[in-house]
Each structure stands twice: as C-alpha cells, then as structure tokens.
Amino acid sequence: MNQPTPYEKIGGEEGVQRLCHRLYGVMRDLPSVKPLLDIHRDLEDSEQKLFEFLSGWLGGPQLFMERHGHPRLKMRHMQVAVDTSMRDQWMLCMRHALDETVTDPAFREELYQSLWGVADHMRNRPE
C-alpha cells in the first residue's frame, strides 16, 4: 500500500492554503515579527507564491514550477537580508500556523523540522 504524500496528509490544496493563509495572518498579528512583515511588499502575492511552492514541495501539483520556473529560493530572496533573526521570525510564524492548522502532532513536527532546514538554507547574510 502506498503511503500518503505530505500534500495528502496536510489536506491537499485546501490544507496548504489554510497553512499559508494562517502563516501570513500570524505575521500580521505578531508585533515581534514586524521586521519580517516589513520586508514583504505584497502579502497576497507572497502568500500565493508560498502556496504554489509548498504545493509541489509537499508532493502535490508543481504549481510554482509551472508558473515561475525552478524555485531557486535562495536566489529569489537575495534582494532581502535573510539573517538568523529573519529565519527565526519566519519559523515562529510557521510554528504558530502549523500548530493551528495541522492536527497530527507527529506530522506537524516533521513538517516543522523540514521547513526549518529550508529556512536555515535561506540565510544570505553573515551574522
């Protein structure tokens, strides 16, 4: 029997949208992540692109690749100073979003750890 993909486990398109929407909601609501919020020019566009990326990253439709080409995440973020503080702010928002949208604790932690690796890779400024 085939194991479900993370995309299926999170609830498919609806689950990924819920996670992304909550992430940006937390970003707007938490005063401690204002520096992170301030680097986003267009939150709706950022939310849509994250949804497209996570869709494929989690094993669902490769929406980002189809619409924008290879993600090249680090290159696409080079115009923004991503240091340890930015990584930690993004991960704080993601922790809240995961806690509120992913009910399975083991899967939630697995996603958090995987996303931590991605976020850590995104750092492009020395400390």
Short mmCIF file of C-alpha atoms in Angstrom, two decimals:
data_model
loop_
_atom_site.label_atom_id
_atom_site.label_comp_id
_atom_site.label_asym_id
_atom_site.label_seq_id
_atom_site.Cartn_x
_atom_site.Cartn_y
_atom_site.Cartn_z
CA MET A 1 0.00 0.00 0.00
CA ASN A 2 1.28 3.48 -0.90
CA GLN A 3 1.96 5.94 1.87
CA PRO A 4 0.14 9.26 1.50
CA THR A 5 2.29 12.20 0.45
CA PRO A 6 2.73 15.10 2.86
CA TYR A 7 0.47 17.04 0.48
CA GLU A 8 -2.28 14.49 1.02
CA LYS A 9 -1.62 14.33 4.78
CA ILE A 10 -1.96 18.09 5.16
CA GLY A 11 -5.30 18.05 3.37
CA GLY A 12 -4.35 18.74 -0.24
CA GLU A 13 -4.91 22.14 -1.78
CA GLU A 14 -7.23 23.28 1.00
CA GLY A 15 -4.77 22.27 3.74
CA VAL A 16 -1.84 24.03 2.07
CA GLN A 17 -3.93 27.16 1.52
CA ARG A 18 -5.04 27.12 5.15
CA LEU A 19 -1.42 26.85 6.35
CA CYS A 20 -0.20 29.67 4.10
CA HIS A 21 -3.11 31.92 4.98
CA ARG A 22 -2.55 31.38 8.68
CA LEU A 23 1.21 31.98 8.35
CA TYR A 24 0.65 35.43 6.88
CA GLY A 25 -2.11 36.12 9.40
CA VAL A 26 0.30 35.40 12.23
CA MET A 27 2.90 37.59 10.53
CA ARG A 28 0.39 40.48 10.51
CA ASP A 29 -0.71 39.84 14.11
CA LEU A 30 2.58 39.33 15.98
CA PRO A 31 4.34 42.60 16.83
CA SER A 32 7.62 40.72 17.42
CA VAL A 33 7.88 39.84 13.71
CA LYS A 34 7.32 43.35 12.36
CA PRO A 35 10.77 43.36 10.67
CA LEU A 36 9.72 40.22 8.77
CA LEU A 37 6.36 41.72 7.84
CA ASP A 38 8.05 44.90 6.63
CA ILE A 39 10.17 43.12 4.01
CA HIS A 40 7.06 41.81 2.24
CA ARG A 41 5.93 44.19 -0.48
CA ASP A 42 2.74 42.33 -1.35
CA LEU A 43 1.42 39.87 1.22
CA GLU A 44 -1.21 38.41 -1.11
CA ASP A 45 1.41 37.70 -3.78
CA SER A 46 3.79 36.26 -1.18
CA GLU A 47 1.05 34.03 0.22
CA GLN A 48 0.12 32.81 -3.26
CA LYS A 49 3.73 32.04 -4.17
CA LEU A 50 4.29 30.19 -0.89
CA PHE A 51 1.14 28.18 -1.55
CA GLU A 52 2.41 27.31 -5.04
CA PHE A 53 5.85 26.36 -3.72
CA LEU A 54 4.58 24.28 -0.79
CA SER A 55 2.10 22.50 -3.02
CA GLY A 56 4.96 20.99 -5.03
CA TRP A 57 7.38 20.71 -2.12
CA LEU A 58 4.85 18.60 -0.22
CA GLY A 59 4.32 16.27 -3.17
CA GLY A 60 1.29 17.87 -4.80
CA PRO A 61 0.96 19.79 -8.07
CA GLN A 62 4.14 21.61 -9.11
CA LEU A 63 2.34 24.95 -9.34
CA PHE A 64 5.36 27.14 -8.68
CA MET A 65 7.46 25.40 -11.34
CA GLU A 66 4.62 25.64 -13.86
CA ARG A 67 4.07 29.37 -13.25
CA HIS A 68 7.51 30.72 -12.35
CA GLY A 69 10.12 28.11 -13.24
CA HIS A 70 12.53 26.47 -10.81
CA PRO A 71 12.08 27.88 -7.30
CA ARG A 72 15.78 28.79 -6.74
CA LEU A 73 14.63 30.03 -3.36
CA LYS A 74 17.90 31.47 -2.17
CA MET A 75 18.46 33.35 -5.42
CA ARG A 76 14.89 34.73 -5.39
CA HIS A 77 15.45 36.08 -1.88
CA MET A 78 18.90 37.64 -2.40
CA GLN A 79 17.50 41.20 -2.54
CA VAL A 80 16.26 40.68 1.03
CA ALA A 81 18.59 40.39 4.00
CA VAL A 82 17.79 36.97 5.42
CA ASP A 83 19.79 36.55 8.59
CA THR A 84 19.27 34.36 11.62
CA SER A 85 16.74 36.81 13.06
CA MET A 86 14.63 36.74 9.88
CA ARG A 87 14.82 32.95 9.77
CA ASP A 88 13.71 32.73 13.38
CA GLN A 89 10.85 35.20 12.87
CA TRP A 90 9.59 33.24 9.85
CA MET A 91 9.85 29.98 11.77
CA LEU A 92 7.98 31.48 14.74
CA CYS A 93 5.13 32.37 12.38
CA MET A 94 5.31 28.93 10.81
CA ARG A 95 5.22 27.26 14.24
CA HIS A 96 2.02 29.12 15.09
CA ALA A 97 0.49 28.36 11.69
CA LEU A 98 1.36 24.66 11.91
CA ASP A 99 0.05 24.45 15.48
CA GLU A 100 -3.26 25.93 14.34
CA THR A 101 -3.72 24.03 11.08
CA VAL A 102 -2.07 20.59 11.35
CA THR A 103 -3.80 18.32 13.84
CA ASP A 104 -1.41 15.33 13.81
CA PRO A 105 1.39 16.20 16.27
CA ALA A 106 3.99 13.88 14.72
CA PHE A 107 3.31 15.13 11.20
CA ARG A 108 3.27 18.73 12.43
CA GLU A 109 6.73 18.29 13.98
CA GLU A 110 8.02 16.53 10.87
CA LEU A 111 6.89 19.49 8.75
CA TYR A 112 8.38 21.97 11.19
CA GLN A 113 11.78 20.25 11.12
CA SER A 114 11.76 20.03 7.32
CA LEU A 115 10.78 23.68 6.96
CA TRP A 116 13.48 24.63 9.47
CA GLY A 117 16.04 23.17 7.08
CA VAL A 118 14.64 25.19 4.19
CA ALA A 119 14.51 28.40 6.26
CA ASP A 120 18.04 27.90 7.54
CA HIS A 121 19.29 27.39 3.98
CA MET A 122 17.73 30.73 3.02
CA ARG A 123 20.10 32.76 5.20
CA ASN A 124 22.15 35.01 2.94
CA ARG A 125 23.76 37.45 5.38
CA PRO A 126 26.62 36.78 7.78
CA GLU A 127 25.89 37.13 11.46
#
